Short mmCIF file of C-alpha atoms in Angstrom, two decimals:
data_model
loop_
_atom_site.label_atom_id
_atom_site.label_comp_id
_atom_site.label_asym_id
_atom_site.label_seq_id
_atom_site.Cartn_x
_atom_site.Cartn_y
_atom_site.Cartn_z
CA MET A 1 30.09 -4.70 77.86
CA ILE A 2 32.11 -7.45 76.18
CA THR A 3 29.03 -8.79 74.46
CA ILE A 4 28.33 -5.33 73.10
CA LEU A 5 31.87 -5.10 71.79
CA ASP A 6 31.53 -8.55 70.27
CA GLN A 7 28.31 -7.55 68.60
CA ILE A 8 29.90 -4.43 67.22
CA ARG A 9 32.85 -6.41 65.91
CA LYS A 10 30.57 -8.98 64.34
CA ARG A 11 28.53 -6.32 62.69
CA LEU A 12 31.62 -4.48 61.53
CA LYS A 13 33.04 -7.59 59.94
CA ALA A 14 30.00 -9.06 58.33
CA PRO A 15 28.89 -7.45 55.10
CA GLY A 16 30.32 -6.72 51.71
CA TRP A 17 31.26 -3.43 50.16
CA ALA A 18 27.81 -1.96 49.85
CA SER A 19 27.12 -1.38 53.52
CA TRP A 20 27.08 1.34 56.12
CA GLN A 21 30.39 0.11 57.53
CA THR A 22 32.04 1.11 54.30
CA PHE A 23 30.83 4.66 54.67
CA ILE A 24 31.83 4.94 58.32
CA SER A 25 35.30 3.66 57.42
CA LEU A 26 35.46 6.10 54.54
CA SER A 27 34.51 8.88 56.95
CA VAL A 28 37.21 7.86 59.44
CA PHE A 29 39.69 7.62 56.59
CA SER A 30 38.70 11.12 55.42
CA VAL A 31 39.28 12.51 58.91
CA ILE A 32 42.79 11.03 58.93
CA VAL A 33 43.54 12.34 55.46
CA ALA A 34 42.10 15.74 56.35
CA GLY A 35 44.42 15.77 59.34
CA ILE A 36 47.52 15.58 57.17
CA THR A 37 46.49 17.86 54.31
CA ASN A 38 46.39 21.61 54.03
CA SER A 39 43.67 24.18 53.76
CA PRO A 40 41.84 24.00 50.42
CA ILE A 41 41.98 20.23 50.00
CA GLN A 42 41.45 19.74 53.70
CA ILE A 43 38.07 21.48 53.57
CA ILE A 44 36.91 19.34 50.66
CA ILE A 45 38.03 16.13 52.32
CA ALA A 46 36.55 17.11 55.67
CA ASN A 47 33.22 17.80 54.02
CA LEU A 48 33.40 14.48 52.22
CA GLY A 49 34.07 12.89 55.59
CA TRP A 50 30.91 14.47 57.00
CA LEU A 51 28.96 13.33 53.95
CA PHE A 52 30.16 9.76 54.36
CA LEU A 53 29.33 9.92 58.05
CA VAL A 54 25.77 11.11 57.33
CA ILE A 55 25.22 8.39 54.74
CA GLY A 56 26.75 5.76 56.99
CA ILE A 57 24.67 6.72 60.02
CA TRP A 58 21.55 7.03 57.90
CA TRP A 59 22.11 3.56 56.56
CA PHE A 60 22.97 2.24 60.00
CA THR A 61 19.76 3.51 61.62
CA TYR A 62 17.68 1.76 58.99
CA ASP A 63 19.36 -1.57 59.71
CA PRO A 64 16.36 -3.68 60.86
CA ILE A 65 17.76 -4.56 64.30
CA VAL A 66 18.92 -1.01 64.99
CA LYS A 67 15.66 0.41 63.72
CA LYS A 68 13.73 -1.77 66.11
CA LYS A 69 15.85 -0.60 69.03
CA LEU A 70 15.44 3.05 68.05
CA THR A 71 11.65 2.86 67.86
CA PHE A 72 9.79 4.12 70.92
CA ASN A 73 6.00 3.98 71.01
CA GLY A 74 5.95 3.48 67.28
CA LEU A 75 8.07 6.55 66.63
CA PHE A 76 11.35 5.81 64.95
CA ILE A 77 13.90 8.37 66.14
CA GLY A 78 16.56 7.55 63.55
CA PRO A 79 15.84 10.65 61.43
CA TRP A 80 16.56 12.91 64.40
CA ILE A 81 19.96 11.27 64.88
CA VAL A 82 20.80 11.70 61.21
CA GLY A 83 19.37 15.23 61.35
CA ALA A 84 21.55 16.10 64.33
CA ILE A 85 24.70 14.99 62.50
CA MET A 86 23.65 16.78 59.35
CA CYS A 87 23.01 20.05 61.21
CA LEU A 88 26.32 19.73 63.04
CA TRP A 89 27.96 19.37 59.67
CA LEU A 90 26.10 22.24 58.00
CA PHE A 91 25.83 24.73 60.87
CA GLY A 92 28.27 23.58 63.54
CA SER A 93 31.44 25.42 64.30
CA TRP A 94 34.72 23.95 63.12
CA ASN A 95 35.49 22.08 66.31
CA GLY A 96 32.13 20.38 66.03
CA ALA A 97 30.40 22.31 68.83
CA PRO A 98 26.72 22.98 68.11
CA THR A 99 25.73 26.55 67.30
CA PRO A 100 22.28 28.13 67.73
CA ALA A 101 21.73 27.65 63.99
CA SER A 102 22.35 23.93 64.28
CA PHE A 103 19.86 23.63 67.14
CA ILE A 104 17.22 25.64 65.32
CA SER A 105 17.56 23.76 62.05
CA TRP A 106 17.72 20.33 63.68
CA PRO A 107 13.95 19.60 64.07
CA PRO A 108 12.81 20.65 60.58
CA VAL A 109 15.78 18.97 58.88
CA SER A 110 15.02 15.78 60.79
CA ALA A 111 11.35 16.01 59.81
CA LEU A 112 12.39 16.30 56.17
CA ILE A 113 14.64 13.26 56.55
CA TRP A 114 11.76 11.47 58.24
CA SER A 115 9.48 12.22 55.31
CA THR A 116 11.88 11.15 52.53
CA ARG A 117 10.86 7.53 52.87
CA ARG A 118 7.31 8.43 52.00
CA PHE A 119 8.43 9.83 48.68
CA ILE A 120 10.24 6.66 47.70
CA LYS A 121 8.62 3.54 46.39
CA GLY A 122 10.36 0.26 45.78
CA ASP A 123 9.90 -0.69 42.15
CA PRO A 124 8.94 -4.39 42.16
CA ASP A 125 10.31 -5.08 38.65
CA LYS A 126 13.72 -3.46 38.74
CA LYS A 127 14.23 -3.50 42.52
CA THR A 128 15.31 0.13 42.38
CA PRO A 129 13.73 2.93 44.38
CA THR A 130 11.63 5.40 42.42
CA TYR A 131 10.01 8.68 43.29
CA THR A 132 6.38 8.52 44.24
CA VAL A 133 3.72 10.93 45.44
CA PRO A 134 2.90 10.00 49.03
CA LYS A 135 -0.51 8.58 49.82
CA PRO A 136 -3.00 11.04 51.36
CA ASP A 137 -2.55 9.60 54.84
CA ASP A 138 1.20 9.94 54.47
CA ARG A 139 0.78 13.50 53.26
CA GLN A 140 -1.18 14.32 56.40
CA ASP A 141 1.54 12.72 58.52
CA ILE A 142 4.25 14.68 56.73
CA VAL A 143 2.40 17.97 57.26
CA LEU A 144 1.83 17.30 60.95
CA MET A 145 5.41 16.13 61.47
CA LEU A 146 6.85 19.17 59.70
CA LEU A 147 4.65 21.64 61.55
CA SER A 148 5.25 20.15 64.98
CA ASN A 149 8.99 20.08 64.36
CA LEU A 150 8.85 23.69 63.22
CA ILE A 151 7.23 24.56 66.55
CA ILE A 152 10.04 22.78 68.37
CA SER A 153 12.56 24.77 66.38
CA CYS A 154 10.67 27.95 67.35
CA TRP A 155 11.15 26.93 70.98
CA PHE A 156 14.88 26.63 70.36
CA GLN A 157 14.79 30.04 68.72
CA LEU A 158 12.94 31.46 71.73
CA HIS A 159 15.57 30.00 74.02
CA PHE A 160 18.37 31.70 72.10
CA LEU A 161 16.44 34.96 71.99
CA LEU A 162 16.16 34.87 75.78
CA GLN A 163 19.91 34.21 76.03
CA ASP A 164 20.57 37.22 73.80
CA TRP A 165 18.43 39.38 76.06
CA LEU A 166 20.21 38.14 79.18
CA ILE A 167 23.52 39.05 77.58
CA ALA A 168 22.29 42.47 76.46
CA TYR A 169 20.74 43.24 79.85
CA PRO A 170 22.90 41.40 82.40
CA THR A 171 21.14 43.14 85.28
CA ILE A 172 17.85 41.26 84.83
CA ARG A 173 19.74 38.04 85.53
CA SER A 174 20.04 39.06 89.16
CA ASP A 175 16.29 39.52 89.48
CA ASP A 176 13.62 37.03 90.44
CA PHE A 177 12.07 35.00 87.61
CA SER A 178 9.72 32.91 89.73
CA ARG A 179 6.59 34.72 88.55
CA SER A 180 7.38 34.30 84.87
CA ALA A 181 4.95 32.31 82.73
CA PHE A 182 7.70 31.64 80.22
CA VAL A 183 11.02 30.77 81.77
CA VAL A 184 12.43 28.57 84.50
CA GLU A 185 15.69 29.41 86.19
CA LEU A 186 17.54 26.20 86.81
CA TYR A 187 19.95 27.45 89.44
CA PRO A 188 18.32 30.43 91.14
CA GLU A 189 21.27 31.76 93.07
CA ASN A 190 21.60 35.19 94.52
CA THR A 191 23.59 36.52 91.64
CA SER A 192 24.90 39.94 92.53
CA ASN A 193 23.63 42.93 90.68
CA THR A 194 26.69 43.42 88.49
CA GLY A 195 25.53 46.40 86.43
CA GLY A 196 24.71 48.66 89.37
CA ILE A 197 27.77 47.67 91.35
CA THR A 198 30.06 48.34 88.39
CA LEU A 199 28.50 51.76 87.95
CA LEU A 200 28.84 52.63 91.64
CA ASN A 201 32.47 51.48 91.73
CA ALA A 202 33.22 53.51 88.62
CA ALA A 203 31.54 56.52 90.26
CA GLU A 204 33.64 55.98 93.38
CA GLN A 205 36.79 56.05 91.26
CA SER A 206 35.76 59.29 89.55
CA LEU A 207 34.82 60.81 92.90
CA LYS A 208 38.22 59.96 94.33
CA THR A 209 40.07 61.50 91.41
CA ARG A 210 38.02 64.66 91.91
CA LEU A 211 38.20 65.11 95.67
CA GLU A 212 41.08 63.13 97.09
CA GLY A 213 44.02 65.29 97.96
CA LYS A 214 42.24 68.50 96.94
CA PRO A 215 42.21 71.52 99.28
CA TRP A 216 39.39 71.21 101.78
CA ALA A 217 37.79 74.50 100.76
CA ASP A 218 37.43 73.23 97.18
CA VAL A 219 35.96 69.98 98.46
CA GLU A 220 33.37 71.83 100.53
CA ARG A 221 32.46 73.99 97.58
CA TRP A 222 32.07 70.87 95.43
CA LEU A 223 29.72 69.41 97.99
CA SER A 224 27.53 72.50 98.39
CA PRO A 225 24.02 71.81 97.08
CA GLU A 226 24.09 74.13 94.03
CA GLN A 227 27.49 72.89 92.90
CA LEU A 228 26.61 69.26 93.55
CA ASN A 229 23.62 69.45 91.22
CA GLN A 230 26.00 70.33 88.41
CA GLU A 231 28.79 68.00 89.42
CA ILE A 232 26.79 64.78 89.77
CA PRO A 233 25.76 64.62 86.09
CA ARG A 234 29.42 65.05 85.11
CA LEU A 235 30.39 62.35 87.57
CA ALA A 236 27.69 60.10 86.10
CA ALA A 237 28.91 60.71 82.57
CA ASP A 238 32.46 59.85 83.66
CA ALA A 239 31.33 56.69 85.40
CA GLN A 240 29.26 55.63 82.37
CA LYS A 241 32.36 55.95 80.22
CA GLN A 242 34.18 53.44 82.41
CA MET A 243 31.38 50.87 82.19
CA PRO A 244 31.85 47.97 79.78
CA ARG A 245 29.86 48.65 76.65
CA SER A 246 26.40 47.17 76.95
CA SER A 247 22.99 48.16 75.72
CA GLU A 248 21.66 48.39 79.26
CA ASN A 249 24.03 51.21 80.27
CA ASN A 250 21.53 53.97 79.58
CA LEU A 251 19.02 52.21 81.80
CA TRP A 252 21.19 52.97 84.84
CA ASP A 253 20.78 56.42 86.27
CA LEU A 254 23.31 57.79 88.74
CA ARG A 255 22.29 60.32 91.37
CA GLY A 256 23.92 61.61 94.49
CA ARG A 257 23.04 63.61 97.57
CA VAL A 258 24.74 64.67 100.76
CA LEU A 259 22.93 63.04 103.65
CA PRO A 260 21.38 65.62 105.96
CA ASP A 261 23.02 66.19 109.35
CA SER A 262 26.26 64.61 108.27
CA GLN A 263 29.65 66.16 107.86
CA TYR A 264 29.58 65.09 104.25
CA THR A 265 28.37 61.61 103.71
CA LEU A 266 27.74 61.49 100.01
CA GLU A 267 25.21 58.86 99.05
CA LEU A 268 25.55 57.66 95.46
CA GLN A 269 22.47 56.01 94.03
CA ALA A 270 22.39 53.77 90.99
CA ILE A 271 18.77 53.65 89.85
CA TRP A 272 17.65 50.83 87.58
CA GLN A 273 15.07 51.92 85.04
CA GLY A 274 14.91 48.75 82.99
CA PRO A 275 12.70 45.68 83.28
CA SER A 276 12.42 44.35 86.79
CA ALA A 277 10.26 42.12 88.96
CA ARG A 278 9.67 45.17 91.17
CA THR A 279 7.11 47.36 89.47
CA GLU A 280 8.43 50.58 90.95
CA GLY A 281 12.04 49.76 90.10
CA TYR A 282 14.87 49.69 92.60
CA TYR A 283 18.17 51.33 93.41
CA ILE A 284 21.49 50.47 94.93
CA THR A 285 23.39 52.92 97.10
CA LYS A 286 26.95 53.45 98.14
CA ALA A 287 27.75 55.78 101.01
CA CYS A 288 31.00 57.74 100.80
CA GLN A 289 32.56 59.48 103.77
CA ILE A 290 34.26 62.68 102.71
CA SER A 291 36.35 64.25 105.40
CA GLN A 292 39.52 66.19 106.06
CA GLY A 293 42.63 64.17 105.66
CA ARG A 294 44.15 64.80 109.02
CA LYS A 295 41.18 64.19 111.27
CA LEU A 296 40.40 60.86 109.71
CA GLY A 297 44.04 59.83 109.79
CA PRO A 298 43.86 56.21 108.75
CA PRO A 299 47.30 54.75 108.12
CA ALA A 300 46.38 53.42 104.69
CA THR A 301 45.35 56.69 103.06
CA VAL A 302 46.59 57.47 99.63
CA ASP A 303 49.51 59.79 100.12
CA PRO A 304 51.45 59.01 103.29
CA GLY A 305 54.58 61.03 102.74
CA SER A 306 54.46 63.66 100.07
CA SER A 307 51.52 65.85 101.04
CA ALA A 308 51.63 65.20 104.77
CA PRO A 309 52.65 68.75 105.74
CA SER A 310 49.51 70.25 104.23
CA PRO A 311 46.79 69.40 106.72
CA ARG A 312 43.45 70.24 105.12
CA LEU A 313 42.97 67.82 102.29
CA GLY A 314 39.94 65.85 101.25
CA THR A 315 39.79 62.10 101.73
CA VAL A 316 37.12 59.82 100.35
CA LYS A 317 36.21 56.52 101.93
CA CYS A 318 33.39 54.47 100.51
CA GLU A 319 31.43 51.54 101.86
CA ALA A 320 30.41 48.47 99.92
CA PRO A 321 27.31 48.83 97.74
CA SER A 322 23.99 48.14 99.44
CA GLN A 323 21.44 45.51 98.60
CA PRO A 324 18.84 46.58 96.01
CA ARG A 325 16.04 48.60 97.60
CA PRO A 326 12.63 49.45 96.17
CA ILE A 327 12.24 53.08 95.22
CA PRO A 328 9.99 54.93 97.66
CA PRO A 329 7.48 57.15 95.83
CA GLN A 330 8.96 60.51 96.83
CA THR A 331 12.50 59.75 95.63
CA GLN A 332 11.26 59.15 92.13
CA THR A 333 11.24 62.65 90.73
CA MET B 1 28.73 28.98 73.44
CA ALA B 2 25.14 28.27 74.34
CA SER B 3 24.20 28.29 78.01
CA PHE B 4 21.29 26.37 79.46
CA ASP B 5 20.68 28.13 82.72
CA VAL B 6 17.43 29.91 81.98
CA LEU B 7 15.11 27.74 79.92
CA PRO B 8 11.71 28.60 78.43
CA LEU B 9 10.23 25.40 79.88
CA ARG B 10 7.09 27.05 81.20
CA ALA B 11 6.38 28.57 77.82
CA ILE B 12 6.73 25.14 76.22
CA LEU B 13 4.43 23.49 78.75
CA PHE B 14 1.80 26.20 78.40
CA GLN B 15 2.00 26.01 74.64
CA LEU B 16 1.51 22.24 74.70
CA LEU B 17 -1.42 22.59 77.07
CA PHE B 18 -3.02 25.27 74.91
CA LEU B 19 -2.47 23.27 71.72
CA VAL B 20 -4.00 20.11 73.15
CA THR B 21 -6.98 22.05 74.52
CA ALA B 22 -7.51 23.92 71.26
CA ILE B 23 -7.23 20.82 69.08
CA ALA B 24 -9.61 18.81 71.28
CA LEU B 25 -12.25 21.54 71.45
CA GLU B 26 -11.99 22.63 67.83
CA SER B 27 -12.20 19.11 66.47
CA MET B 28 -15.40 18.64 68.47
CA VAL B 29 -16.91 21.86 67.17
CA LEU B 30 -15.89 21.13 63.59
CA ARG B 31 -17.27 17.61 63.78
CA ASN B 32 -20.64 18.82 65.02
CA ARG B 33 -20.97 21.77 62.72
CA LEU B 34 -19.50 20.39 59.51
CA GLU B 35 -20.86 16.87 59.88
CA ILE B 36 -17.49 15.35 59.13
CA GLY B 37 -15.89 12.25 60.52
CA ARG B 38 -13.91 12.14 63.73
CA LYS B 39 -10.63 11.54 61.94
CA THR B 40 -11.07 14.38 59.45
CA SER B 41 -12.09 16.79 62.18
CA ILE B 42 -9.01 15.99 64.23
CA GLN B 43 -6.83 16.31 61.14
CA PHE B 44 -8.31 19.73 60.40
CA ALA B 45 -8.01 20.97 63.97
CA ALA B 46 -4.48 19.66 64.51
CA THR B 47 -3.08 20.91 61.23
CA THR B 48 -4.65 24.36 61.42
CA ASN B 49 -3.63 24.90 65.03
CA LEU B 50 -0.05 23.82 64.42
CA LEU B 51 0.07 25.99 61.30
CA SER B 52 -1.22 29.10 63.06
CA THR B 53 1.19 28.53 65.95
CA VAL B 54 4.15 28.28 63.59
CA ILE B 55 3.06 31.41 61.70
CA GLY B 56 2.58 33.24 64.99
CA TRP B 57 6.09 32.38 66.16
CA MET B 58 7.57 33.39 62.80
CA LEU B 59 5.84 36.78 63.00
CA PHE B 60 7.10 37.22 66.55
CA PHE B 61 10.68 36.48 65.54
CA ILE B 62 10.40 38.81 62.55
CA ALA B 63 8.91 41.62 64.64
CA GLU B 64 11.17 41.35 67.68
CA PRO B 65 14.33 42.89 66.15
CA LEU B 66 12.24 45.83 64.91
CA LEU B 67 11.04 46.80 68.37
CA SER B 68 12.25 50.01 69.95
CA ASP B 69 14.19 49.77 73.21
CA GLU B 70 11.17 50.95 75.15
CA TRP B 71 8.93 48.24 73.70
CA ARG B 72 11.54 45.54 74.01
CA SER B 73 11.91 46.48 77.64
CA GLN B 74 8.15 46.02 78.09
CA LEU B 75 8.33 42.67 76.32
CA ILE B 76 11.17 41.55 78.59
CA SER B 77 9.20 42.62 81.66
CA TYR B 78 6.29 40.57 80.42
CA ILE B 79 8.30 37.47 79.62
CA PHE B 80 10.65 37.39 82.59
CA PHE B 81 8.57 39.02 85.31
CA ASP B 82 4.98 38.56 84.13
CA LEU B 83 4.37 42.31 84.35
CA THR B 84 1.77 43.66 81.97
CA THR B 85 2.82 47.27 81.68
CA ASN B 86 0.55 47.88 78.72
CA PRO B 87 -2.79 46.03 79.05
CA PRO B 88 -4.53 47.77 76.12
CA LEU B 89 -1.75 46.64 73.79
CA LEU B 90 -2.06 43.09 75.05
CA ILE B 91 -5.82 43.04 74.50
CA GLY B 92 -5.36 44.54 71.06
CA LEU B 93 -2.79 41.89 70.17
CA ALA B 94 -5.10 39.14 71.40
CA PHE B 95 -7.88 40.52 69.21
CA VAL B 96 -5.64 40.77 66.15
CA SER B 97 -4.34 37.24 66.70
CA PHE B 98 -7.92 35.99 67.02
CA ILE B 99 -8.79 37.40 63.59
CA ALA B 100 -5.50 36.24 62.11
CA THR B 101 -5.77 32.69 63.43
CA PHE B 102 -9.34 32.52 62.15
CA LEU B 103 -8.21 33.45 58.65
CA VAL B 104 -5.23 31.10 58.79
CA LYS B 105 -7.40 28.24 59.97
CA LEU B 106 -10.04 28.84 57.31
CA GLU B 107 -7.43 28.96 54.56
CA GLY B 108 -5.51 26.10 56.16
CA ILE B 109 -8.49 23.77 55.89
CA THR B 110 -8.82 24.60 52.19
CA TRP B 111 -5.12 23.97 51.61
CA LEU B 112 -5.26 20.74 53.55
CA GLU B 113 -8.21 19.54 51.47
CA LEU B 114 -6.30 20.31 48.31
CA LEU B 115 -3.21 18.56 49.62
CA LEU B 116 -5.04 15.46 50.80
CA SER B 117 -7.57 15.51 47.93
CA ILE B 118 -10.10 15.05 50.68
CA LYS B 119 -13.08 16.76 49.13
CA LYS B 120 -14.71 13.57 47.94
CA ASP B 121 -14.10 11.76 51.19
CA ALA B 122 -15.77 14.46 53.24
CA GLU B 123 -18.80 14.39 50.99
CA THR B 124 -19.14 10.65 51.11
CA GLU B 125 -18.73 10.78 54.86
CA ALA B 126 -21.44 13.38 55.11
CA ARG B 127 -23.69 11.25 52.97
CA ALA B 128 -22.89 8.22 55.06
CA THR B 129 -23.92 10.01 58.21
CA ALA B 130 -26.99 11.28 56.40
CA LYS B 131 -28.10 7.72 55.91
CA PHE B 132 -27.89 7.00 59.60
CA GLN B 133 -29.34 10.18 61.02
CA GLY B 134 -31.65 11.57 58.38
CA LYS B 135 -32.45 14.99 59.81
CA HIS B 136 -28.91 16.15 60.61
CA GLY B 137 -27.57 14.73 57.40
CA ARG B 138 -30.03 16.49 55.15
CA ARG B 139 -29.22 19.81 56.70
CA ALA B 140 -25.53 19.14 56.23
CA ALA B 141 -25.97 18.16 52.61
CA PHE B 142 -26.87 21.60 51.40
CA ALA B 143 -25.50 23.73 54.20
CA ASP B 144 -22.02 22.25 54.06
CA VAL B 145 -20.05 24.83 52.11
CA PRO B 146 -21.55 28.11 53.40
CA ASN B 147 -21.39 26.73 56.91
CA ARG B 148 -17.67 26.41 57.03
CA PRO B 149 -16.46 29.93 57.90
CA LEU B 150 -19.02 30.08 60.66
CA ALA B 151 -17.95 26.69 61.98
CA VAL B 152 -14.29 27.70 61.98
CA LEU B 153 -15.18 30.97 63.67
CA TRP B 154 -17.07 29.11 66.37
CA ALA B 155 -14.23 26.65 66.81
CA ASN B 156 -11.72 29.48 67.08
CA ALA B 157 -13.91 31.43 69.50
CA ILE B 158 -14.36 28.43 71.77
CA SER B 159 -10.68 27.51 71.82
CA PHE B 160 -9.67 31.13 72.48
CA SER B 161 -12.20 31.34 75.32
CA ALA B 162 -10.82 28.14 76.81
CA ILE B 163 -7.26 29.42 76.60
CA THR B 164 -8.28 32.74 78.13
CA LEU B 165 -9.95 30.81 80.92
CA LEU B 166 -6.78 28.81 81.49
CA ILE B 167 -4.72 32.00 81.64
CA GLY B 168 -7.24 33.44 84.09
CA VAL B 169 -7.04 30.35 86.29
CA ARG B 170 -3.28 30.63 86.28
CA LEU B 171 -3.44 34.29 87.32
CA LEU B 172 -5.82 33.42 90.15
CA PHE B 173 -3.51 30.67 91.36
CA ASP B 174 -0.57 33.00 91.14
CA GLN B 175 -2.28 35.67 93.20
CA ALA B 176 -3.45 33.14 95.78
CA LEU B 177 0.11 31.86 96.11
CA GLY B 178 1.56 35.35 96.15
CA ASN B 179 -0.77 36.56 98.90
CA SER B 180 -0.29 33.61 101.23
#
């Protein structure tokens, strides 16, 4: 550790003005100046700071000792370091965090940096670099390097496309990706099916506002088969309105039915019609007990005091949502 | 902020596998059919395959935002769950990409020759081989130019067959694992 520090100090001290240390110091100096100035000048100085940093690092990586250390299997990775800093500068956000654009542009920018040396020829007479057309072998190398780096940037792009999809359709995140030929899930946890559960909870809320505390005769009429067929779509529309806006909302279908032989157990079904590992699709249910207020008589019901004298009121009590179940053929109408 | 939970690592590995297979097979075919040197054949195969892959990805990224919700949903099913909901479409796309890659590769070789000013080298190489193996060389000498589209077509056909085979093997493995 100390030897490394010593080395750094030695290297920082050594050379004259025309060196990479000068540019790094200029960059640090620019950061300090940018810190104490205000908006328009600050932007210019900050950009100058980035420019100095890029030049300094570029110079640094071509220092013979550093270059040797950065070469693996004959491939010198310096250009990708310079490219990373350049893309952070050009496409990063203000706090320096990388954005998708900086990831995607990183490989091709680095390949371009890599190829610059092949366009430059040292002039033996004047000792100044001049532009040159690369030799055919170099041209082949440049083409291959550019194309392969473009493929890598396409992979980055694919990654960000997948992330966009997962954000647009959060429900597929809870499904099983193990059969995919494209993606690997690093932490395959049992993530709960958020979309369906949100919809069912929203439906429960709307159901409660409709039935809770209403005269029992009205509740029974609401639950009669003909009426229910009209009421469920309205309930679904209400529940959809409460969902957070997302493009997958119209892929959730809400249905409901009164279970046979029950004194009103309403089963709400959230049916997923989007992409899924299960070919037939699946649904999540939530069973709601609808009964007369007095008979049920739990102490924690909604209105303890005010409407107590009136005995025949509807109460709604719902269970937690079920696990996803595959759709049996006959339910799918 | 970017998250790195779900990564397209399998896609990357498959792509690398397919690229290596295609470049190896195509360079062999091109070397035999065009009577060119080993180095040139590998240069041709590598450059054209990388080029067609890049163009393919670009087209995919251009086309994806234009998809309807229904089609995007099918694409997501295919990518995340390996469900082919629309086999005829898939076969059609494979056919179109076969034709397209053939054209890209044929043009790509011409561009590469221009870029590397390779024309002379290839001819001298062909003549050099002609000296060593008289019969093959003579045929190559006057069948070189008209031969090329056919050679590229063969190369493309063989690499596509190999990739199809690999995909088939993967499906078999998958089913065997799924059934057990």
